[in-house]
Backbone as a ProteinNet text record, in pm:
[ID]
protein_1_A
[PRIMARY]
MKHATQKYDFGHICSVIETFIQQKKLKKIMVLGISLGGAVAMEIALRMPKKIHKLMLIDPAGFYDPSVPSIYQELLAGVNIFAVNSNKDFDRLLRRL
[TERTIARY]
-134.9	-174.4	-294	-291.9	-401.7	-517.4	-635.1	-756.2	-803.5	-870.3	-915.3	-1004.8	-1079.6	-1171.7	-1111.5	-992	-929.6	-890.8	-922.3	-887.5	-761.5	-676.6	-557.2	-549.5	-663.2	-664.4	-645.7	-634.8	-608.5	-712.6	-839.3	-946.4	-938.5	-905.4	-894.6	-777.8	-665	-548.3	-583.6	-649.7	-689.2	-788	-881.8	-980.9	-917.2	-819.5	-749.5	-679.3	-611.8	-541.2	-639.8	-746.9	-850.4	-909.8	-938.2	-992.2	-891.7	-763.8	-659.4	-656.3	-660.5	-657.2	-777.5	-894.4	-1016.4	-1011.4	-968.2	-964	-864.3	-753.6	-652.3	-686.6	-796.2	-844.2	-735.3	-663.3	-556.5	-619	-565.1	-622.2	-560	-432.1	-359	-240.7	-230	-125.5	-39.6	83.2	171.3	171.5	147.2	139	250.9	328.3	436.1	407.3	416.4	393.7	497.6	547.6	644.8	582.7	588.5	538.3	389.6	349.6	207.9	160.2	248.2	214.3	180.8	240.7	207.8	64.7	22.4	-116.6	-211	-173.4	-254.2	-259.3	-144.8	-140.6	-231.3	-230.2	-317.9	-464.3	-498.6	-637.7	-678.5	-589.5	-619.5	-642.3	-558.1	-574.6	-708.2	-752.6	-883	-998.1	-981.9	-1088.5	-1097	-981.4	-976.6	-899.3	-937.6	-856.4	-835.6	-931.7	-919	-817.1	-780.8	-684.8	-540.1	-522.2	-388.7	-318.3	-205.5	-120.9	-20.2	42.9	137.7	123.4	139.5	135.8	267.3	343.8	473.4	468.9	503.1	497.3	635.4	680.1	806.6	777.1	799.1	776.1	641.6	533	403.4	347.9	288.2	215.2	86.2	35.5	-94.5	-90.1	27.8	37.1	61.5	-14.8	5.7	-24.3	70.4	54	74.3	-32.2	-18.7	71.9	98.7	186.4	334.3	363.6	501.6	518.3	612.1	631.9	668.4	626.2	658.5	808.1	871.5	1014.5	1040.1	950.2	965.7	966.3	871.8	865.3	989.9	1037.5	1160.2	1279.8	1285.5	1393.8	1392.2	1274	1261.8	1304.3	1281.9	1319.6	1466.6	1537.5	1680	1711.4	1614.8	1636.1	1687.2	1793.7	1846.4	1802.9	1700.7	1649.1	1749.3	1851.9	1951.1	2069.9	2071	2178.5	2159.5	2258.5	2251.5	2369	2338.4	2441.4	2427.8	2324.3	2301.9	2215.7	2205	2116.8	1972.5	1934.3	1797.9	1772.9	1870.1	1858.5	1845.6	1923.6	1920.4	1783.8	1731.7	1599	1491.3	1502.6	1406.4	1412.2	1532.7	1547.5	1489.2	1516.3	1461.6	1310.6	1248.2	1100.9	1047	1127.6	1083.7	1096.2	1181.6	1209	1117.6
1387.2	1254.8	1209.7	1087	1031.8	993.3	1037.2	997.9	864.1	786.8	652.8	655.3	763.7	771.2	844.1	896.9	973.2	881.8	923.9	847.8	908.4	823.7	868.9	801.9	790.1	728.9	835.8	791.1	879.4	990.6	954.1	1053.3	1159.1	1116.6	1211.6	1307.7	1253.7	1339.1	1446	1406	1501	1604.4	1560.8	1652.9	1755.1	1713.6	1806.2	1914.5	1875.3	1973	2064	2006.7	2086.1	2189.5	2148.6	2240.4	2350.7	2315.8	2414.4	2520.3	2476	2568.6	2661.8	2607	2687.7	2786.4	2740.2	2827.1	2941.1	2915.7	3020	3108.5	3074.2	3148.6	3166.6	3057.3	3060.1	3063.5	3147.4	3165.9	3070.6	3084	3000	2940.3	2809.1	2742.6	2653	2631.9	2533.9	2414.5	2297.2	2176.4	2081.7	2037.2	1941.8	1817.6	1702.6	1577.2	1474	1405	1298.2	1168.9	1062.3	931.5	940.7	904.4	914.5	1058.8	1152.6	1294.9	1329.3	1255.6	1276.8	1237	1126.1	1083	1184.1	1234.9	1336.6	1463.6	1505.2	1626.1	1612.7	1493.8	1472.1	1481.3	1425.3	1430.8	1574.7	1651.5	1792.5	1867.2	1839.4	1904.4	1867.1	1742.9	1702	1767.4	1781.9	1841.5	1993	2057.4	2203.4	2254.4	2216	2249.5	2399.1	2481.7	2626.1	2692	2625.1	2680	2641.1	2545.2	2493	2578.3	2637.7	2712.6	2617.9	2534.3	2434.5	2308.7	2195.1	2065.7	1995.4	1964.6	1899.1	1764.4	1659.3	1523.4	1459	1401	1328.8	1186.8	1092.6	951.2	929.1	976.3	969.2	828.1	798.8	673.5	683.3	569.6	569.3	549.8	555.6	528.5	380.7	321.7	180.1	159.9	105.6	73.4	-77	-153.3	-299	-348.4	-264.5	-307.3	-296.3	-228.1	-211.7	-290.8	-384.8	-461.7	-371.6	-410.3	-335.6	-344.6	-230.2	-228.2	-308.5	-299.1	-373.7	-524.6	-570.6	-713	-757.2	-671.2	-703.6	-712.7	-623.3	-625.5	-756.2	-797	-922.9	-1042.8	-1031.6	-1139.9	-1134.2	-1031.3	-1019.7	-945.8	-875	-800	-660.5	-620	-484.2	-404.4	-319.1	-244.1	-141	-111.4	-12.1	-74.2	-205.6	-272.4	-246.6	-182.9	-149.8	-215.9	-315.9	-389.1	-377.5	-305.3	-292.1	-169	-131.8	-21.3	-52.4	-177.9	-219.9	-201.3	-239.2	-219	-71	11.2	154.8	212.7	174.1	221.5	177.6	52.3	0.8	83.8	115.5	196	335.3	398.2	533	534.6	429.5	422.7	410.6	356.8	338.7	466.8	556.5	677.3	789.8
1933.1	1975.8	1893.4	1849.5	1770.3	1861.4	1822.1	1893.6	1838.5	1919.5	1881.4	1758	1739.3	1625.7	1505.9	1519.5	1411.2	1295.5	1174.6	1055.8	993.2	940.8	871	734.2	668.7	537	428.4	305.9	192.5	181.7	188.8	178.3	286.5	407.8	518.8	497	454.5	428.6	325.5	218	113.9	166.8	247.9	304.8	397.5	476.5	566.1	484.4	377.5	293.9	222	171.2	104	200.1	321.6	423.4	454.6	467.5	493.6	382.7	257.7	143.3	147.4	179.8	187	303.3	421.2	538.5	522.8	455	432.5	313.4	244.9	128.2	23.1	-0.8	-100.5	-240.2	-324.8	-458.8	-561.3	-585.4	-680.8	-607.4	-611.9	-535.4	-624.1	-578.4	-638.1	-543.6	-597.7	-516.8	-559.5	-462.6	-486.7	-405.3	-470.6	-400	-436.7	-334.7	-352.2	-299.2	-377.2	-338.9	-304	-183.3	-145.5	-158.5	-128	-143.9	-287.6	-382.9	-523.4	-553.8	-496.6	-513.6	-448.3	-331.1	-262.2	-346.5	-400.6	-483.1	-605.2	-668.9	-784.2	-743.8	-628.4	-581.5	-550.8	-488.9	-461.4	-592.2	-692.9	-822.7	-886.9	-867.9	-921.3	-845.5	-714.9	-633.2	-650	-675	-676.7	-798.2	-918.5	-1035.9	-1058.8	-1023.1	-1046.4	-953.2	-845.7	-750.6	-783.1	-872.9	-900.2	-1005	-964.6	-1057.7	-1121.5	-1038.2	-1086.6	-1002.8	-1069.4	-1002.5	-1033.4	-930	-946.8	-877.5	-951	-898.2	-909.5	-799.6	-797	-751.2	-839.9	-810.2	-740.8	-803.1	-735.9	-725	-613.8	-596.2	-676.3	-717.4	-783.2	-932.4	-992.3	-1135	-1155.6	-1244	-1275.1	-1422	-1491.7	-1632.7	-1646.5	-1669.7	-1673.7	-1786.7	-1886.6	-1995.6	-1958.4	-1846.1	-1800.2	-1671.5	-1669.5	-1546.1	-1428.2	-1311.7	-1190.4	-1162.4	-1141.2	-1109.2	-982.5	-887.9	-763	-789.8	-871.3	-903.3	-980.3	-1068.4	-1142.5	-1047.7	-952.3	-854.2	-775.7	-731.5	-657.9	-743.2	-873.4	-964.1	-1004.2	-954.9	-985	-1113.1	-1169.2	-1292.8	-1258.7	-1325.1	-1309.2	-1431	-1415.5	-1530.6	-1580.5	-1501.7	-1542	-1614.9	-1629.8	-1703.3	-1852.6	-1914.6	-2056.5	-2126.4	-2209.9	-2282	-2433.2	-2475.9	-2620.1	-2646.5	-2773.6	-2811	-2773.6	-2789.7	-2754.4	-2604.4	-2520.5	-2375.6	-2342.1	-2410.7	-2385.7	-2422.4	-2538.3	-2579.1	-2479.7	-2432.7	-2333.8	-2205.5	-2160.8	-2039.5	-2058.2	-2170.9	-2194.6	-2193.3	-2243.8	-2240.8	-2099.6	-2008.1	-1870	-1787.7	-1829.8	-1750.3	-1784.3
[MASK]
+++++++++++++++++++++++++++++++++++++++++++++++++++++++++++++++++++++++++++++++++++++++++++++++++

C-alpha cells in the first residue's frame, strides 16, 4: 500500500535499487532494463560503475537525438518509418535501427 508521503519518482526508484544492491552486498551484477527500466539501469550504472558486470538495455527511455525525428511524432503525422520503396529508404531505415 502506498503511504501518503511515499515518493515514486525516478530518483526514488534508483535509490531503492541502489540500497538493495548495497544491502545484499552484491559484487558484480548484470543489469537489464526495458523502457523506463532502461533509464533506471543506466542511472544505476552511473551511480555504481564498479559493480556493473553487464548492462543490457532494450528500448530504453531517456535517449533523445534532436537530429532524428521522434518515431512517435512521425506516427502521429502518418509516416510509416518501415515503408521501404527504394535503396535510399532502406539506408534511412537502417540508420534508425
